[in-house]
mmCIF file of C-alpha atoms and ligand atoms in Angstrom:
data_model
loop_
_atom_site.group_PDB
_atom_site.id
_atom_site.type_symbol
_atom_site.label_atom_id
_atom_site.label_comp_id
_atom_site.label_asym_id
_atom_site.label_seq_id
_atom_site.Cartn_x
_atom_site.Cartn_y
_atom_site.Cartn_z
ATOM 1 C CA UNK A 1 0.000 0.000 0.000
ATOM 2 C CA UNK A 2 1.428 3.081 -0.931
ATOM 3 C CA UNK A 3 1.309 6.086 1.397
ATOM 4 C CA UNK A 4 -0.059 9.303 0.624
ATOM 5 C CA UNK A 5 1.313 12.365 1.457
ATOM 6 C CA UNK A 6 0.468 15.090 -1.331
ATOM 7 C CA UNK A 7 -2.218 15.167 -3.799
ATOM 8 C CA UNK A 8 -2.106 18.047 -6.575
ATOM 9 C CA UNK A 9 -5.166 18.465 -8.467
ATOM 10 C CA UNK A 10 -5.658 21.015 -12.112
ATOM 11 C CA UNK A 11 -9.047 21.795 -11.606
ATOM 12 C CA UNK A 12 -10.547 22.090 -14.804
ATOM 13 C CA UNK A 13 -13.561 21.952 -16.687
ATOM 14 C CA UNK A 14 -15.301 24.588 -14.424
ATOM 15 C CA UNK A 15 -15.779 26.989 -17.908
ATOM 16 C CA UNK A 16 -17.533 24.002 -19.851
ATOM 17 C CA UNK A 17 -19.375 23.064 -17.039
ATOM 18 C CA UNK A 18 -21.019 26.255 -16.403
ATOM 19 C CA UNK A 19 -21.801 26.281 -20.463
ATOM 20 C CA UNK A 20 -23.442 22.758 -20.733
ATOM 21 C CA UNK A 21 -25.475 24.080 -17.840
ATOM 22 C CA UNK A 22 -27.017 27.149 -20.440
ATOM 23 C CA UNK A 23 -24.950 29.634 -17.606
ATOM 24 C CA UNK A 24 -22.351 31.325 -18.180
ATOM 25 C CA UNK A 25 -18.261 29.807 -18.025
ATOM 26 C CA UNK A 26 -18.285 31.968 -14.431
ATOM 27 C CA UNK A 27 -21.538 30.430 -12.969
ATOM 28 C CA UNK A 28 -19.194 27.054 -13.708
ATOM 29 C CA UNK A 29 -15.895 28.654 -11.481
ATOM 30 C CA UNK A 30 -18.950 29.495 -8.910
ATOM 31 C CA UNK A 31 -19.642 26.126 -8.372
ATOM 32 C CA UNK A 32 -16.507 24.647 -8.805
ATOM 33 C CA UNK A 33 -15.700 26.117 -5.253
ATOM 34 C CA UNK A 34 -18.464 23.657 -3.474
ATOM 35 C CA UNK A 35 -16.051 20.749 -4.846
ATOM 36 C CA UNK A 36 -13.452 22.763 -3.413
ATOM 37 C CA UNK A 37 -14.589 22.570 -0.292
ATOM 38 C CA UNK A 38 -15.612 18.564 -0.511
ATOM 39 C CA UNK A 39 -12.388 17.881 -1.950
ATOM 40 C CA UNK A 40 -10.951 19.367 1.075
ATOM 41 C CA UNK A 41 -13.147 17.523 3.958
ATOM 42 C CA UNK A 42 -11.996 14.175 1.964
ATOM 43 C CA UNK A 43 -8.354 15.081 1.725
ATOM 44 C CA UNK A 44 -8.768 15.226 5.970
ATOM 45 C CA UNK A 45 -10.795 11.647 6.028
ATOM 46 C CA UNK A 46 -8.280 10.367 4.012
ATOM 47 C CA UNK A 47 -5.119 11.643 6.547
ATOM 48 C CA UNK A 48 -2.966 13.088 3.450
ATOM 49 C CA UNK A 49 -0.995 16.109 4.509
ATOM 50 C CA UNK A 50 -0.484 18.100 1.423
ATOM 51 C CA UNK A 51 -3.342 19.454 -1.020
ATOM 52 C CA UNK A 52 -2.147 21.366 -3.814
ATOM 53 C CA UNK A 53 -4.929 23.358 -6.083
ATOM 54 C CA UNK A 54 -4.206 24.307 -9.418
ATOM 55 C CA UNK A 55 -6.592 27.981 -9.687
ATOM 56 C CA UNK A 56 -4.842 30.188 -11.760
ATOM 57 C CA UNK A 57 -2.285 29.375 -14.200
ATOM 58 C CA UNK A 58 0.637 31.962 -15.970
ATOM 59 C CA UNK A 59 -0.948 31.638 -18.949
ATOM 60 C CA UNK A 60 -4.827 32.469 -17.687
ATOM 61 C CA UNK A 61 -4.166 36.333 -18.184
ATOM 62 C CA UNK A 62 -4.872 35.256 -21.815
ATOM 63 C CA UNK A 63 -7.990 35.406 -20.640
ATOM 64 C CA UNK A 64 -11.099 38.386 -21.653
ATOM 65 C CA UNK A 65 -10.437 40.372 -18.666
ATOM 66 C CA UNK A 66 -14.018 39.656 -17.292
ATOM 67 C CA UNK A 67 -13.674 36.339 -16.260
ATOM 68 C CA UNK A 68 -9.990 37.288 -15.255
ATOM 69 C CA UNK A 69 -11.938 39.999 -12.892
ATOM 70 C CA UNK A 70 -14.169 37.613 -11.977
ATOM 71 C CA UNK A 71 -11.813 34.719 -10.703
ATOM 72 C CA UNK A 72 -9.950 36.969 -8.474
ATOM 73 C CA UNK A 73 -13.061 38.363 -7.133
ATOM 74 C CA UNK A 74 -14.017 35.048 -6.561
ATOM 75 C CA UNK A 75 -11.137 33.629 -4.733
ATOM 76 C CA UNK A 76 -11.250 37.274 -2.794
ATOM 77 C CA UNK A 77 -14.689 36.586 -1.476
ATOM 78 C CA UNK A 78 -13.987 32.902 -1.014
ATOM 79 C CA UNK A 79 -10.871 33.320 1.103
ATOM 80 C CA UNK A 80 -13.081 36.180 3.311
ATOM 81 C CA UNK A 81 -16.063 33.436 3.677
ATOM 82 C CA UNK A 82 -13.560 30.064 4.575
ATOM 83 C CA UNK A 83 -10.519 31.290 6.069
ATOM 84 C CA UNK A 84 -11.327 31.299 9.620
ATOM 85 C CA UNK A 85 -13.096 28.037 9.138
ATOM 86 C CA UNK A 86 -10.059 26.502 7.559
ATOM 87 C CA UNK A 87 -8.267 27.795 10.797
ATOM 88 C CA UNK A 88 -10.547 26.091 13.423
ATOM 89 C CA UNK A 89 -10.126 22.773 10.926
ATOM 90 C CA UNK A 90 -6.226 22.959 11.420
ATOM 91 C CA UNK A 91 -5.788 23.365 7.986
ATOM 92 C CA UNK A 92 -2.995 26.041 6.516
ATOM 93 C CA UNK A 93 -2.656 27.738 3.738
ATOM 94 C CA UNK A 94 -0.068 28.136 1.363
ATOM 95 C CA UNK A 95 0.451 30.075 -1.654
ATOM 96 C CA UNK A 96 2.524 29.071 -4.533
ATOM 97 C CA UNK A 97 2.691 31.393 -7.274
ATOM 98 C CA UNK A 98 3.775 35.311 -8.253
ATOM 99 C CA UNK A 99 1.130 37.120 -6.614
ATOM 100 C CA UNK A 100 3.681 40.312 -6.843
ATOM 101 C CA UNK A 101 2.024 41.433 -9.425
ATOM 102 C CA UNK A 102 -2.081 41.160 -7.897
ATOM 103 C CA UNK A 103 -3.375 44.356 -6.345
ATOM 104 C CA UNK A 104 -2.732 45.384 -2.990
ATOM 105 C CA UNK A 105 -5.802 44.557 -1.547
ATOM 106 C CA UNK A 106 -5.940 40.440 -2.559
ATOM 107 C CA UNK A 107 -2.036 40.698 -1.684
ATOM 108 C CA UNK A 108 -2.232 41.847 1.705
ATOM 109 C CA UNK A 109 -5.784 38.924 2.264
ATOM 110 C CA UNK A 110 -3.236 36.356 0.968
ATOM 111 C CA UNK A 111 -0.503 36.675 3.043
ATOM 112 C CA UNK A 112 -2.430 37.555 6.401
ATOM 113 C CA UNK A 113 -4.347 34.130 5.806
ATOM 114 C CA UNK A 114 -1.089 32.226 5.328
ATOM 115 C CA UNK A 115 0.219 34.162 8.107
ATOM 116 C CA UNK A 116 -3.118 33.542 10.436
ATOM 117 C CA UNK A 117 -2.757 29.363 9.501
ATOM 118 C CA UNK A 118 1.484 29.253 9.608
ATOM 119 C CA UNK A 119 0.965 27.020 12.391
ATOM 120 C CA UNK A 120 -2.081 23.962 11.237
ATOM 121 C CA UNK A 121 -1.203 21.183 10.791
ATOM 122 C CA UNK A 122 -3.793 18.734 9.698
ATOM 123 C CA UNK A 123 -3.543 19.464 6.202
ATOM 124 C CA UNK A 124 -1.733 22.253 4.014
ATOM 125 C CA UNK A 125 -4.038 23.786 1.525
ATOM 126 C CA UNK A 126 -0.951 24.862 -1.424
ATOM 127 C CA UNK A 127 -2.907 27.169 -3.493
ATOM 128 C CA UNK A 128 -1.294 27.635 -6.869
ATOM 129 C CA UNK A 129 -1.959 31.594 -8.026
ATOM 130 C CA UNK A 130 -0.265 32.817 -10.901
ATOM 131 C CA UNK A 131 1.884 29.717 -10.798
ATOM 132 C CA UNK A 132 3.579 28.572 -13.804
ATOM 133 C CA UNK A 133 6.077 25.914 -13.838
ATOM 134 C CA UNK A 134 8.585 27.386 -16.400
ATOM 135 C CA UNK A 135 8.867 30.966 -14.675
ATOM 136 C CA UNK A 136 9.257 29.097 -11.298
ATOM 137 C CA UNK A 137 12.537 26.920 -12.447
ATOM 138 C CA UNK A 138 13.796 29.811 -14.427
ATOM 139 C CA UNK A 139 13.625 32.149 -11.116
ATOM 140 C CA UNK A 140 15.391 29.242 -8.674
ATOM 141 C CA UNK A 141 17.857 28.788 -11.536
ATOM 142 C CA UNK A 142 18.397 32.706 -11.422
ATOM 143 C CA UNK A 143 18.934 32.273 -7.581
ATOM 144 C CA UNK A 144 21.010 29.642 -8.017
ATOM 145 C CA UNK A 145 23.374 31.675 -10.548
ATOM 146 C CA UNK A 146 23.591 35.292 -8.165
ATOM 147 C CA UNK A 147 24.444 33.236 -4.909
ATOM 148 C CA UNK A 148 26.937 31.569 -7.089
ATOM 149 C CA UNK A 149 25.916 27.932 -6.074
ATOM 150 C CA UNK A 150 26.352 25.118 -7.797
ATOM 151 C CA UNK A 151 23.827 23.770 -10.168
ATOM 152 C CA UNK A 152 22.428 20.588 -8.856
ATOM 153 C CA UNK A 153 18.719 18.671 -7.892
ATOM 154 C CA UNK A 154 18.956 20.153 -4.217
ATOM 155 C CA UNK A 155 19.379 23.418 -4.715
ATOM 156 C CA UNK A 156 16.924 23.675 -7.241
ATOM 157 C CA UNK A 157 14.678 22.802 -4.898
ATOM 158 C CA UNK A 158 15.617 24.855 -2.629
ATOM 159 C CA UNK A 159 14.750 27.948 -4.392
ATOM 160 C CA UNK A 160 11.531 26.553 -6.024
ATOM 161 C CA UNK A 161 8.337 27.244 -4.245
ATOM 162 C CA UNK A 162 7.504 24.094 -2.955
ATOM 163 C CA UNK A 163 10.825 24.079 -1.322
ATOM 164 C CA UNK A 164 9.317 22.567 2.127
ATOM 165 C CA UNK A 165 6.773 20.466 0.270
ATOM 166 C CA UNK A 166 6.790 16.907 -0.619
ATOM 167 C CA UNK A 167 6.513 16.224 -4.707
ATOM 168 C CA UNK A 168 2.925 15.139 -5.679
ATOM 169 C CA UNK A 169 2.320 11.181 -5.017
ATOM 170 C CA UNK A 170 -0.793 12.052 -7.488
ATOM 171 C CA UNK A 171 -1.808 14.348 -10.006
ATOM 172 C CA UNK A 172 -5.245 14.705 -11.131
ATOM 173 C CA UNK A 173 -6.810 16.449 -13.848
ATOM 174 C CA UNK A 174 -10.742 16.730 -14.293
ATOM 175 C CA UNK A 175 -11.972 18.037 -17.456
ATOM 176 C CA UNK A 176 -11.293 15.298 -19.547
ATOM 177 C CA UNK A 177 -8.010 17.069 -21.026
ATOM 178 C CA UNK A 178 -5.194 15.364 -20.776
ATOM 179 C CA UNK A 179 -2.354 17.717 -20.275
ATOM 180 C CA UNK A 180 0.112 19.364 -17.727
ATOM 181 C CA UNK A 181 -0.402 23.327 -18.632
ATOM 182 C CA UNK A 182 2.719 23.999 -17.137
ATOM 183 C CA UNK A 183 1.985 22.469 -13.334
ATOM 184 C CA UNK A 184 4.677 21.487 -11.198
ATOM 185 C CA UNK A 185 6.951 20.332 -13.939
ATOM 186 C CA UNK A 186 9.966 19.904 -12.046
ATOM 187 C CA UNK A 187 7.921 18.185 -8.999
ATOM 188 C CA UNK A 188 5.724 15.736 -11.144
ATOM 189 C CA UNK A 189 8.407 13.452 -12.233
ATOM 190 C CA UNK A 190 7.409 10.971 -10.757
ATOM 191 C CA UNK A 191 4.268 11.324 -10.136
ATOM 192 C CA UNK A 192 1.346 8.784 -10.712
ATOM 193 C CA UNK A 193 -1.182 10.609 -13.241
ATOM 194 C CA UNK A 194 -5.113 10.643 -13.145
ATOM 195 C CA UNK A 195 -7.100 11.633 -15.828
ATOM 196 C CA UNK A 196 -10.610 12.238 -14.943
ATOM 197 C CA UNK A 197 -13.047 12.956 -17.626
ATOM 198 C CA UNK A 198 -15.560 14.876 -15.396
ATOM 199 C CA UNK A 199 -15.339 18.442 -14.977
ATOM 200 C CA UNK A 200 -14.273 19.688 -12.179
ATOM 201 C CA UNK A 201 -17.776 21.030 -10.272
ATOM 202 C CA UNK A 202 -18.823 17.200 -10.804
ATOM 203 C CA UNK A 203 -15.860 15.271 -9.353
ATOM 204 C CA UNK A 204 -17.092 13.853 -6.102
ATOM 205 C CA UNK A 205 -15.705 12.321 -2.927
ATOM 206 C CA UNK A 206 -16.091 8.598 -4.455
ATOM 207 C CA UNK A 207 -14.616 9.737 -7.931
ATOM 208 C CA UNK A 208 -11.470 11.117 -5.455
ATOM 209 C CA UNK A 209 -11.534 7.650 -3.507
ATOM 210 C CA UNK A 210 -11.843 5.629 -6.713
ATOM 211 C CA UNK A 211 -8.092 7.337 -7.643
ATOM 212 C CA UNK A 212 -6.864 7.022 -4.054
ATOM 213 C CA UNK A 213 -7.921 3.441 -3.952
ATOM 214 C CA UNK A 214 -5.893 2.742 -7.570
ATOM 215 C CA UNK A 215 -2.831 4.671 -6.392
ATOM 216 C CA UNK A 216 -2.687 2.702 -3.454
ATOM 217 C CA UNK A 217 -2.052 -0.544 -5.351
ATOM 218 C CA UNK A 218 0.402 0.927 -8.243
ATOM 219 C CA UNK A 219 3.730 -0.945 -7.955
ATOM 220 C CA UNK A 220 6.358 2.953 -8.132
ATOM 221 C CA UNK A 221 9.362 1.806 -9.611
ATOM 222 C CA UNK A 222 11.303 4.976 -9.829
ATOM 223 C CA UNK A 223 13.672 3.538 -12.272
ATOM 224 C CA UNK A 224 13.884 0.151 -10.740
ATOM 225 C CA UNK A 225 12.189 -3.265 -11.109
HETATM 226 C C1 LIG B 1 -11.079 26.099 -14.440
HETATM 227 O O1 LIG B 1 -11.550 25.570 -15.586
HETATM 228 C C2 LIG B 1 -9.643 26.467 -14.503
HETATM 229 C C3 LIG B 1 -9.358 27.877 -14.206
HETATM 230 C C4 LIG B 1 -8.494 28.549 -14.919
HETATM 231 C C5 LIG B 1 -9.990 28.518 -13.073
HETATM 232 P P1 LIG B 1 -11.608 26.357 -16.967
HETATM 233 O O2 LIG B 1 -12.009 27.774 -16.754
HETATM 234 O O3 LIG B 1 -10.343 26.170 -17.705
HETATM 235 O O4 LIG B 1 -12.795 25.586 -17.669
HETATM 236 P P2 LIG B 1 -12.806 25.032 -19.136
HETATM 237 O O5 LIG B 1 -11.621 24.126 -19.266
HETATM 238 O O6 LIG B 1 -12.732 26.199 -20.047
HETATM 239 O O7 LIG B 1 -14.100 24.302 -19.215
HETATM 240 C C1 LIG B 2 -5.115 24.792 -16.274
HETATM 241 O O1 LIG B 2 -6.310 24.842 -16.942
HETATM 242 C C2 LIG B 2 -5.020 25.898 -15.273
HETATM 243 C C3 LIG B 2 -5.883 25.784 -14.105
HETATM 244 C C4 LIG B 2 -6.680 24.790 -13.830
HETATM 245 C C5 LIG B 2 -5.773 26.881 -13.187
HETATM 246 P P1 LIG B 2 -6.449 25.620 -18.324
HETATM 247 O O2 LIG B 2 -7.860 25.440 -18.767
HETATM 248 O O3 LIG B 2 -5.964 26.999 -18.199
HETATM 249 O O4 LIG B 2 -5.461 24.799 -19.259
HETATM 250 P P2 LIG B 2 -5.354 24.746 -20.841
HETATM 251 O O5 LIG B 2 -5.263 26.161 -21.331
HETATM 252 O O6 LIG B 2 -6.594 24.086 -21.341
HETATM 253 O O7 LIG B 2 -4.148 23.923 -21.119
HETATM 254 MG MG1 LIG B 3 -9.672 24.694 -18.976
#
């Protein structure tokens, strides 16, 4: 039986979701925040430490700037309704990402709701904002180069943002796309990969068991035999 310790998930399908439901794409990221929150409460049944959530990629500013408005409203309002919950629950959160570059006002939310959780425990909630994979390696490879340390596997990770995080045991992806969009590149390489064909607002608890239950059983070779 293989242990769990992180699960990453790319959340997608939300857009599609909201269309096959004659709304519109951001009624779809609306209620892809209920399986958010059930995605959460399972991650805690199951006893895995690390969640990490996939919400807002690099590449999303290609975006019309009214759903890109409306996302980070969203997750704005959403960290204002859950964040003391998530506190009582034990639960911290974590951002990975270059949130630099979001307004002052989300900023300043985000980091006095990592700073409120620093010390949970139960499970780390790694929320992945303006995260991309490429810009992330370039920057610890940047680090690397001023400090004039060596290039080598530990201190890239070091200087990556999921320096004090385990790598993914499992990656899912809802949505029925079957791609990595530039998600923990470095950090995936050995992970064990889920497809899901549901989108994301109708991936349940037993859909998330179903994958815990098969990545349980997968022999992980890492090279080996
Ligand atoms: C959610 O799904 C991912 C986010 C960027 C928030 P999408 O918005 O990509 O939904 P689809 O893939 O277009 O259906
Ligand atoms: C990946 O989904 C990003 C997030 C889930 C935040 P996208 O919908 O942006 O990915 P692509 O563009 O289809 O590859
Ligand atoms: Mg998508």
């Amino acid at each position: 039986m293989n242990p769990v310790k992180h699960v990453a998930i790319i959340m997608d399908g939300n857009g599609r979701w909201g269309i096959k439901h004659k709304k519109s794409r951001n009624f779809g990221h609306r209620a892809g925040l209920n399986t958010v929150e059930r995605i959460i409460k399972s991650t805690i049944k199951n006893k895995i430490n690390h969640l990490t959530l996939y919400a807002f990629s690099t590449e999303n500013w290609k975006r019309p700037k009214k759903e890109i408005k409306f996302l980070l409203n969203l997750l704005d309002s959403f960290i204002d309704q859950k964040i003391h919950e998530f506190n009582k629950n034990n639960i911290k959160l974590k951002i990975i990402g270059n949130i630099s570059i979001f307004h002052n006002k989300l900023k300043k939310k985000l980091k006095k709701s990592e700073q409120l959780t620093k010390k949970n425990n139960k499970l780390q909630v790694n929320l992945a904002l303006n995260y991309g994979s490429k810009s992330e390696l370039i920057n610890s490879f940047k680090k690397i180069n001023k400090n004039k340390q060596n290039i080598n596997i530990k201190n890239i990770e070091k200087n990556l943002y999921t320096s004090t995080i385990p790598d993914p045991d499992i990656l899912i992806r809802t949505g029925n796309t079957n791609r990595l969009s530039n998600f923990l590149l470095w950090q995936m390489a050995y992970s064990e990969i889920f497809f899901e064909k549901k989108l994301w607002p109708d991936f349940n608890e037993n859909d998330y068991n179903v994958i815990l239950k098969k990545f349980r059983k997968i022999k992980r070779n890492y090279g080996n035999i």
